[in-house]
Tab-separated table of C-alpha atoms and ligand atoms in Angstrom:
chain	number	residue	atom	x	y	z
A	1	UNK	CA	0.000	0.000	0.000
A	2	UNK	CA	1.364	3.436	-0.942
A	3	UNK	CA	-0.240	6.516	0.599
A	4	UNK	CA	0.150	10.237	0.154
A	5	UNK	CA	-0.725	12.001	3.424
A	6	UNK	CA	-1.557	15.681	3.824
A	7	UNK	CA	-1.615	17.739	7.050
A	8	UNK	CA	-2.718	21.386	7.115
A	9	UNK	CA	-4.717	21.823	10.325
A	10	UNK	CA	-2.682	24.712	11.731
A	11	UNK	CA	0.627	26.368	10.804
A	12	UNK	CA	2.580	23.458	9.322
A	13	UNK	CA	2.101	22.510	5.672
A	14	UNK	CA	3.163	18.893	5.397
A	15	UNK	CA	3.006	16.007	2.928
A	16	UNK	CA	4.365	12.480	3.328
A	17	UNK	CA	4.596	9.236	1.403
A	18	UNK	CA	4.025	6.102	3.493
A	19	UNK	CA	4.599	2.614	2.100
A	20	UNK	CA	3.966	-0.524	4.153
A	21	UNK	CA	4.609	1.226	7.492
A	22	UNK	CA	7.731	3.026	6.284
A	23	UNK	CA	8.109	6.762	5.776
A	24	UNK	CA	9.531	7.287	2.269
A	25	UNK	CA	9.364	11.065	2.618
A	26	UNK	CA	7.930	13.564	5.090
A	27	UNK	CA	8.275	17.258	4.287
A	28	UNK	CA	7.198	19.839	6.856
A	29	UNK	CA	7.113	23.562	6.177
A	30	UNK	CA	6.558	25.718	9.289
A	31	UNK	CA	4.986	29.096	8.652
A	32	UNK	CA	7.134	31.806	10.257
A	33	UNK	CA	4.766	34.590	9.130
A	34	UNK	CA	2.892	34.259	12.471
A	35	UNK	CA	5.924	35.089	14.631
A	36	UNK	CA	5.335	38.832	14.441
A	37	UNK	CA	1.801	38.350	15.868
A	38	UNK	CA	2.758	35.992	18.728
A	39	UNK	CA	0.201	33.395	17.577
A	40	UNK	CA	-1.313	31.805	14.478
A	41	UNK	CA	-3.424	34.084	12.211
A	42	UNK	CA	-5.874	31.669	10.498
A	43	UNK	CA	-6.285	33.610	7.250
A	44	UNK	CA	-2.515	33.982	6.770
A	45	UNK	CA	-2.118	30.294	7.537
A	46	UNK	CA	-4.685	29.269	4.900
A	47	UNK	CA	-3.001	31.441	2.279
A	48	UNK	CA	0.446	30.028	3.102
A	49	UNK	CA	-0.898	26.440	2.812
A	50	UNK	CA	-2.366	27.316	-0.584
A	51	UNK	CA	0.961	28.730	-1.741
A	52	UNK	CA	3.076	25.750	-0.647
A	53	UNK	CA	0.987	22.601	-0.766
A	54	UNK	CA	1.560	21.714	-4.433
A	55	UNK	CA	5.334	22.270	-4.321
A	56	UNK	CA	5.701	20.341	-1.064
A	57	UNK	CA	3.717	17.405	-2.443
A	58	UNK	CA	5.806	17.340	-5.636
A	59	UNK	CA	9.004	17.412	-3.547
A	60	UNK	CA	7.627	14.506	-1.527
A	61	UNK	CA	7.176	12.361	-4.656
A	62	UNK	CA	10.712	13.218	-5.816
A	63	UNK	CA	12.249	12.357	-2.441
A	64	UNK	CA	10.303	9.086	-2.240
A	65	UNK	CA	11.262	8.202	-5.828
A	66	UNK	CA	7.674	7.438	-6.905
A	67	UNK	CA	5.017	9.134	-9.029
A	68	UNK	CA	1.404	9.913	-8.161
A	69	UNK	CA	0.314	6.952	-10.312
A	70	UNK	CA	1.669	4.482	-7.707
A	71	UNK	CA	-0.678	5.798	-5.000
A	72	UNK	CA	-3.305	3.515	-3.441
A	73	UNK	CA	-5.106	6.297	-1.520
A	74	UNK	CA	-4.702	9.799	-0.094
A	75	UNK	CA	-4.989	10.407	3.652
A	76	UNK	CA	-5.840	13.880	4.902
A	77	UNK	CA	-6.482	15.580	8.241
A	78	UNK	CA	-10.174	16.573	8.385
A	79	UNK	CA	-10.099	18.156	11.875
A	80	UNK	CA	-9.963	19.405	14.502
A	81	UNK	CA	-8.093	22.485	13.377
A	82	UNK	CA	-8.508	25.881	11.757
A	83	UNK	CA	-11.266	25.848	9.140
A	84	UNK	CA	-9.484	27.775	6.323
A	85	UNK	CA	-6.231	25.791	6.638
A	86	UNK	CA	-8.148	22.472	6.806
A	87	UNK	CA	-10.148	23.361	3.695
A	88	UNK	CA	-6.947	23.841	1.712
A	89	UNK	CA	-5.604	20.377	2.616
A	90	UNK	CA	-8.927	18.566	2.229
A	91	UNK	CA	-9.753	20.099	-1.138
A	92	UNK	CA	-6.243	19.462	-2.431
A	93	UNK	CA	-6.473	15.799	-1.340
A	94	UNK	CA	-9.983	15.375	-2.779
A	95	UNK	CA	-9.152	16.824	-6.177
A	96	UNK	CA	-5.944	14.830	-6.577
A	97	UNK	CA	-7.734	11.636	-5.471
A	98	UNK	CA	-10.583	12.337	-7.912
A	99	UNK	CA	-8.164	12.831	-10.789
A	100	UNK	CA	-6.411	9.537	-9.962
A	101	UNK	CA	-9.661	7.691	-9.154
A	102	UNK	CA	-8.428	6.566	-5.729
A	103	UNK	CA	-10.065	6.938	-2.268
A	104	UNK	CA	-9.547	9.664	0.340
A	105	UNK	CA	-9.031	8.520	3.945
A	106	UNK	CA	-10.130	11.186	6.457
A	107	UNK	CA	-7.945	11.314	9.570
A	108	UNK	CA	-8.567	12.877	12.975
A	109	UNK	CA	-5.658	15.148	13.905
A	110	UNK	CA	-5.622	14.327	17.635
A	111	UNK	CA	-5.803	10.609	16.953
A	112	UNK	CA	-3.008	10.791	14.379
A	113	UNK	CA	-0.569	12.347	16.876
A	114	UNK	CA	-0.557	9.037	18.789
A	115	UNK	CA	0.523	7.113	15.682
A	116	UNK	CA	3.796	9.025	15.357
A	117	UNK	CA	4.787	6.281	17.825
A	118	UNK	CA	3.914	3.445	15.442
A	119	UNK	CA	6.943	3.710	13.228
A	120	UNK	CA	8.730	0.420	13.657
A	121	UNK	CA	8.068	-3.029	15.109
A	122	UNK	CA	8.243	-1.689	18.669
A	123	UNK	CA	4.530	-0.791	18.938
A	124	UNK	CA	2.663	-0.265	22.182
A	125	UNK	CA	0.326	-3.097	23.107
A	126	UNK	CA	-3.436	-2.638	23.507
A	127	UNK	CA	-4.927	-1.252	25.627
A	128	UNK	CA	-2.618	1.711	26.146
A	129	UNK	CA	-2.880	5.071	27.870
A	130	UNK	CA	-2.256	8.042	25.572
A	131	UNK	CA	-1.264	11.536	26.681
A	132	UNK	CA	-1.801	14.016	23.855
A	133	UNK	CA	-0.246	17.397	24.597
A	134	UNK	CA	-0.253	20.032	21.884
A	135	UNK	CA	-0.922	23.721	21.344
A	136	UNK	CA	-4.671	23.118	21.063
A	137	UNK	CA	-5.302	19.979	23.138
A	138	UNK	CA	-4.319	18.270	26.354
A	139	UNK	CA	-6.035	14.995	27.083
A	140	UNK	CA	-5.549	11.517	28.464
A	141	UNK	CA	-7.197	8.686	26.542
A	142	UNK	CA	-7.487	4.951	26.938
A	143	UNK	CA	-7.105	3.155	23.594
A	144	UNK	CA	-8.552	-0.338	23.155
A	145	UNK	CA	-8.653	-2.884	20.318
A	146	UNK	CA	-10.321	-1.625	17.124
A	147	UNK	CA	-9.352	2.048	17.569
A	148	UNK	CA	-11.837	2.454	20.413
A	149	UNK	CA	-11.022	5.537	22.458
A	150	UNK	CA	-12.217	6.643	25.852
A	151	UNK	CA	-11.316	10.191	26.900
A	152	UNK	CA	-10.343	9.873	30.584
A	153	UNK	CA	-9.633	13.542	31.174
A	154	UNK	CA	-8.767	16.790	29.449
A	155	UNK	CA	-7.889	20.387	30.102
A	156	UNK	CA	-10.668	22.595	31.389
A	157	UNK	CA	-9.027	25.729	29.998
A	158	UNK	CA	-5.628	26.153	28.289
A	159	UNK	CA	-3.745	23.344	26.576
A	160	UNK	CA	-0.225	22.657	27.903
A	161	UNK	CA	1.361	23.975	24.689
A	162	UNK	CA	-0.777	27.107	24.901
A	163	UNK	CA	0.494	27.683	28.470
A	164	UNK	CA	4.097	27.346	27.218
A	165	UNK	CA	3.375	29.767	24.362
A	166	UNK	CA	1.588	32.389	26.460
A	167	UNK	CA	4.133	32.335	29.278
A	168	UNK	CA	6.922	32.609	26.680
A	169	UNK	CA	5.158	35.694	25.305
A	170	UNK	CA	5.094	37.247	28.823
A	171	UNK	CA	8.845	36.612	28.989
A	172	UNK	CA	9.380	38.369	25.659
A	173	UNK	CA	10.313	35.150	23.828
A	174	UNK	CA	9.173	34.424	20.258
A	175	UNK	CA	6.391	32.175	18.935
A	176	UNK	CA	6.062	29.211	19.272
A	177	UNK	CA	7.221	29.584	22.861
A	178	UNK	CA	7.542	25.937	23.913
A	179	UNK	CA	10.854	25.257	22.136
A	180	UNK	CA	12.324	28.561	23.451
A	181	UNK	CA	11.323	27.821	27.047
A	182	UNK	CA	12.796	24.323	26.650
A	183	UNK	CA	16.096	25.762	25.365
A	184	UNK	CA	16.490	28.409	28.087
A	185	UNK	CA	15.361	26.029	30.853
A	186	UNK	CA	18.381	23.792	30.173
A	187	UNK	CA	20.588	26.229	32.123
A	188	UNK	CA	17.919	27.288	34.644
A	189	UNK	CA	17.072	26.389	38.240
A	190	UNK	CA	13.650	24.652	38.415
A	191	UNK	CA	13.294	25.685	42.091
A	192	UNK	CA	13.841	29.404	41.449
A	193	UNK	CA	10.143	30.202	41.827
A	194	UNK	CA	7.683	27.834	43.479
A	195	UNK	CA	4.753	27.617	41.062
A	196	UNK	CA	1.416	25.852	41.601
A	197	UNK	CA	0.755	22.377	40.169
A	198	UNK	CA	-2.916	22.958	39.229
A	199	UNK	CA	-5.315	20.035	39.830
A	200	UNK	CA	-2.480	17.629	40.582
A	201	UNK	CA	-4.489	16.107	43.466
A	202	UNK	CA	-7.962	16.567	41.925
A	203	UNK	CA	-8.814	12.862	41.913
A	204	UNK	CA	-9.811	12.905	38.234
A	205	UNK	CA	-7.730	13.069	35.046
A	206	UNK	CA	-8.542	16.649	34.072
A	207	UNK	CA	-6.043	19.485	33.793
A	208	UNK	CA	-6.038	23.267	34.171
A	209	UNK	CA	-3.183	25.531	33.122
A	210	UNK	CA	-4.693	29.027	33.183
A	211	UNK	CA	-3.938	29.490	36.924
A	212	UNK	CA	-0.297	28.642	36.315
A	213	UNK	CA	-0.186	31.365	33.684
A	214	UNK	CA	-1.655	33.844	36.169
A	215	UNK	CA	0.837	32.792	38.876
A	216	UNK	CA	3.723	33.486	36.482
A	217	UNK	CA	2.225	36.862	35.553
A	218	UNK	CA	1.886	37.871	39.230
A	219	UNK	CA	5.475	36.784	39.906
A	220	UNK	CA	6.790	38.729	36.912
A	221	UNK	CA	4.844	41.872	37.809
A	222	UNK	CA	6.070	41.925	41.394
A	223	UNK	CA	9.676	40.876	40.642
A	224	UNK	CA	10.500	42.789	37.452
A	225	UNK	CA	14.232	43.363	38.110
A	226	UNK	CA	14.888	39.878	39.436
A	227	UNK	CA	12.924	38.137	36.688
A	228	UNK	CA	14.665	40.054	33.896
A	229	UNK	CA	18.033	38.639	34.980
A	230	UNK	CA	16.704	35.126	35.672
A	231	UNK	CA	14.675	34.255	32.561
A	232	UNK	CA	16.344	30.837	32.339
A	233	UNK	CA	15.348	30.095	35.941
A	234	UNK	CA	11.737	31.181	35.339
A	235	UNK	CA	11.615	28.944	32.228
A	236	UNK	CA	12.967	25.982	34.195
A	237	UNK	CA	10.413	26.546	36.988
A	238	UNK	CA	7.507	26.757	34.507
A	239	UNK	CA	8.644	23.679	32.609
A	240	UNK	CA	8.991	21.731	35.856
A	241	UNK	CA	5.476	22.669	37.003
A	242	UNK	CA	3.875	21.647	33.681
A	243	UNK	CA	5.887	18.411	33.509
A	244	UNK	CA	5.043	17.505	37.086
A	245	UNK	CA	1.292	17.743	36.468
A	246	UNK	CA	1.401	15.900	33.119
A	247	UNK	CA	3.516	13.007	34.409
A	248	UNK	CA	1.653	12.627	37.727
A	249	UNK	CA	-1.792	12.558	36.106
A	250	UNK	CA	-0.756	10.185	33.320
A	251	UNK	CA	0.754	7.799	35.858
A	252	UNK	CA	-2.442	7.944	37.941
A	253	UNK	CA	-4.500	7.041	34.859
A	254	UNK	CA	-2.184	4.110	34.104
A	255	UNK	CA	-2.477	2.845	37.698
A	256	UNK	CA	-6.283	3.258	37.764
A	257	UNK	CA	-6.612	1.207	34.555
A	258	UNK	CA	-3.863	-1.292	35.347
A	259	UNK	CA	-2.064	-0.435	32.088
A	260	UNK	CA	1.727	-0.398	31.640
A	261	UNK	CA	2.004	0.961	28.075
A	262	UNK	CA	1.940	4.770	27.874
A	263	UNK	CA	2.101	6.698	24.596
A	264	UNK	CA	3.051	10.398	24.645
A	265	UNK	CA	2.211	12.556	21.622
A	266	UNK	CA	1.714	16.111	20.335
A	267	UNK	CA	4.052	19.104	20.082
A	268	UNK	CA	4.810	19.274	23.814
A	269	UNK	CA	6.133	15.691	23.674
A	270	UNK	CA	9.250	17.256	22.086
A	271	UNK	CA	10.000	18.894	25.453
A	272	UNK	CA	13.284	17.604	26.854
A	273	UNK	CA	12.234	17.754	30.538
A	274	UNK	CA	8.948	15.945	29.833
A	275	UNK	CA	10.821	13.266	27.892
A	276	UNK	CA	13.383	12.724	30.652
A	277	UNK	CA	10.659	12.599	33.332
A	278	UNK	CA	8.750	9.904	31.399
A	279	UNK	CA	11.974	7.994	30.688
A	280	UNK	CA	12.682	8.051	34.423
A	281	UNK	CA	9.208	6.652	35.072
A	282	UNK	CA	10.015	3.838	32.697
A	283	UNK	CA	13.402	3.061	34.267
A	284	UNK	CA	12.278	3.241	37.896
A	285	UNK	CA	8.735	1.905	37.749
A	286	UNK	CA	8.662	-0.424	34.769
A	287	UNK	CA	6.206	1.417	32.519
A	288	UNK	CA	6.741	1.029	28.770
A	289	UNK	CA	6.929	4.629	27.588
A	290	UNK	CA	6.596	5.480	23.876
A	291	UNK	CA	7.824	8.911	22.785
A	292	UNK	CA	7.854	9.969	19.122
A	293	UNK	CA	11.102	11.119	17.510
A	294	UNK	CA	11.102	14.941	18.110
A	295	UNK	CA	10.518	15.670	14.396
A	296	UNK	CA	7.268	13.659	14.578
A	297	UNK	CA	6.135	15.276	17.872
A	298	UNK	CA	4.910	18.463	16.237
A	299	UNK	CA	2.462	18.503	13.309
A	300	UNK	CA	3.500	16.374	10.323
A	301	UNK	CA	1.874	14.336	7.578
A	302	UNK	CA	3.768	11.103	8.297
A	303	UNK	CA	1.646	10.431	11.398
A	304	UNK	CA	-1.516	11.002	9.310
A	305	UNK	CA	-0.349	8.398	6.777
A	306	UNK	CA	0.760	5.895	9.424
A	307	UNK	CA	-2.679	5.959	11.072
A	308	UNK	CA	-4.528	5.810	7.733
A	309	UNK	CA	-2.505	2.754	6.727
A	310	UNK	CA	-3.220	0.967	10.023
A	311	UNK	CA	-6.917	1.782	9.706
A	312	UNK	CA	-7.063	0.549	6.112
A	313	UNK	CA	-5.481	-2.738	7.190
A	314	UNK	CA	-8.171	-3.013	9.885
A	315	UNK	CA	-10.989	-1.781	7.611
A	316	UNK	CA	-11.812	0.953	10.148
A	317	UNK	CA	-11.975	3.864	7.772
A	318	UNK	CA	-14.587	5.963	9.528
A	319	UNK	CA	-13.424	9.274	10.992
A	320	UNK	CA	-13.084	9.052	14.764
A	321	UNK	CA	-15.986	10.989	16.227
A	322	UNK	CA	-15.199	10.024	19.819
A	323	UNK	CA	-12.174	12.323	19.844
A	324	UNK	CA	-13.904	15.282	18.183
A	325	UNK	CA	-17.677	14.738	18.252
A	326	UNK	CA	-18.375	17.564	15.816
A	327	UNK	CA	-16.181	16.888	12.800
A	328	UNK	CA	-14.869	20.075	11.256
A	329	UNK	CA	-15.402	18.802	7.760
A	330	UNK	CA	-17.428	15.954	6.364
A	331	UNK	CA	-15.527	14.254	3.561
B	401	KG4	O1	1.113	19.334	17.912
B	401	KG4	P1	1.521	20.720	17.553
B	401	KG4	O2	2.617	20.880	16.535
B	401	KG4	O3	0.306	21.549	17.022
B	401	KG4	C1	-0.997	21.428	17.542
B	401	KG4	O4	-1.675	20.438	17.178
B	401	KG4	O5	-1.312	22.297	18.389
B	401	KG4	O6	1.936	21.431	18.915
B	401	KG4	C2	2.403	22.730	18.949
B	401	KG4	C3	2.693	23.093	20.397
B	401	KG4	C4	3.037	24.557	20.597
B	401	KG4	O7	2.283	25.057	21.672
B	401	KG4	C5	4.524	24.524	20.928
B	401	KG4	O8	4.951	25.581	21.770
B	401	KG4	C6	4.640	23.188	21.633
B	401	KG4	O9	3.810	22.332	20.890
B	401	KG4	N1	6.024	22.692	21.624
B	401	KG4	C7	6.763	22.557	22.734
B	401	KG4	C8	8.041	22.118	22.319
B	401	KG4	N2	8.015	21.984	20.945
B	401	KG4	C9	6.762	22.340	20.551
B	401	KG4	N3	6.469	22.779	24.031
B	401	KG4	C10	7.437	22.564	24.934
B	401	KG4	N4	8.685	22.156	24.605
B	401	KG4	C11	9.028	21.928	23.328
B	401	KG4	N5	10.277	21.509	23.009
B	402	ZN	ZN1	-1.059	18.824	16.368
């Protein structure tokens, strides 16, 4: 089976060729136009997707050494995401599929993040606990046989990536903020400022990150001089607080469900502190932790193709409505 996969839900234009579980090519173009605004501008994103999607797809065929005539199907992200950007990817996929007389496989973006971990033979077993942490979502799911998902908990306000981005903005760092906080935190003291761990003892699997944001803002406002000379320490303290909550809650979900396989996914799974904390959990407490290679943590088309291929093999081609009950687009 040879698939072309397209991802355009936010500010990455990406195309990939997947063949029998292998990534033949995966090209990701990040849109830097949003940096000056400190966040993604949907209309600019849609226009950038439109400008790049054909060239990126052509480059993908060249890199994979195949032509469009070898394709079996085209997989595309249908949502959740920004409507304009999604429309570009979906319409591109539909028209190319129509011209080649092959099917389109609609893929849920949140679901696909998990499958960045299904690259080689070392797959998680079922059931597994999934932690999906991105700029738009933070949730813990239980995944059972047949792509059956149960959402165990989710954020009640900001996503973890959004908290990274907004706190980075308060610190005068660029967008996206997560990678910048990660970089500066490497030389910082995580105990510099004691920050709250929101909902860490709440007894459920939900999250809340808006209070953490407020706590950082209050600290910065009342310690302007000190904070300006200790940005690395503030970054390390923020990163530690977010990591602490994510790891503690995921572990609690695994214990409650008696599951040892834990899959981490989404942009925030690229965070070095989060990765080391989960690796520690694996070494000390015997959990099998699956972390995607950093390049597949953030948005990319390879994960879309990997999931579509698995679903085709299992004849489960329906979009997953459990993870986003109101599909953004009906294909
Ligand atoms: O999955 P993703 O690429 O897009 C969405 O589906 O939202 O995630 C993007 C998010 C952004 O909030 C970004 O700041 C965060 O992932 N991120 C990170 C790191 N790399 C990306 N957060 C913390 N540390 C990182 N190294
Ligand atoms: Zn994403």
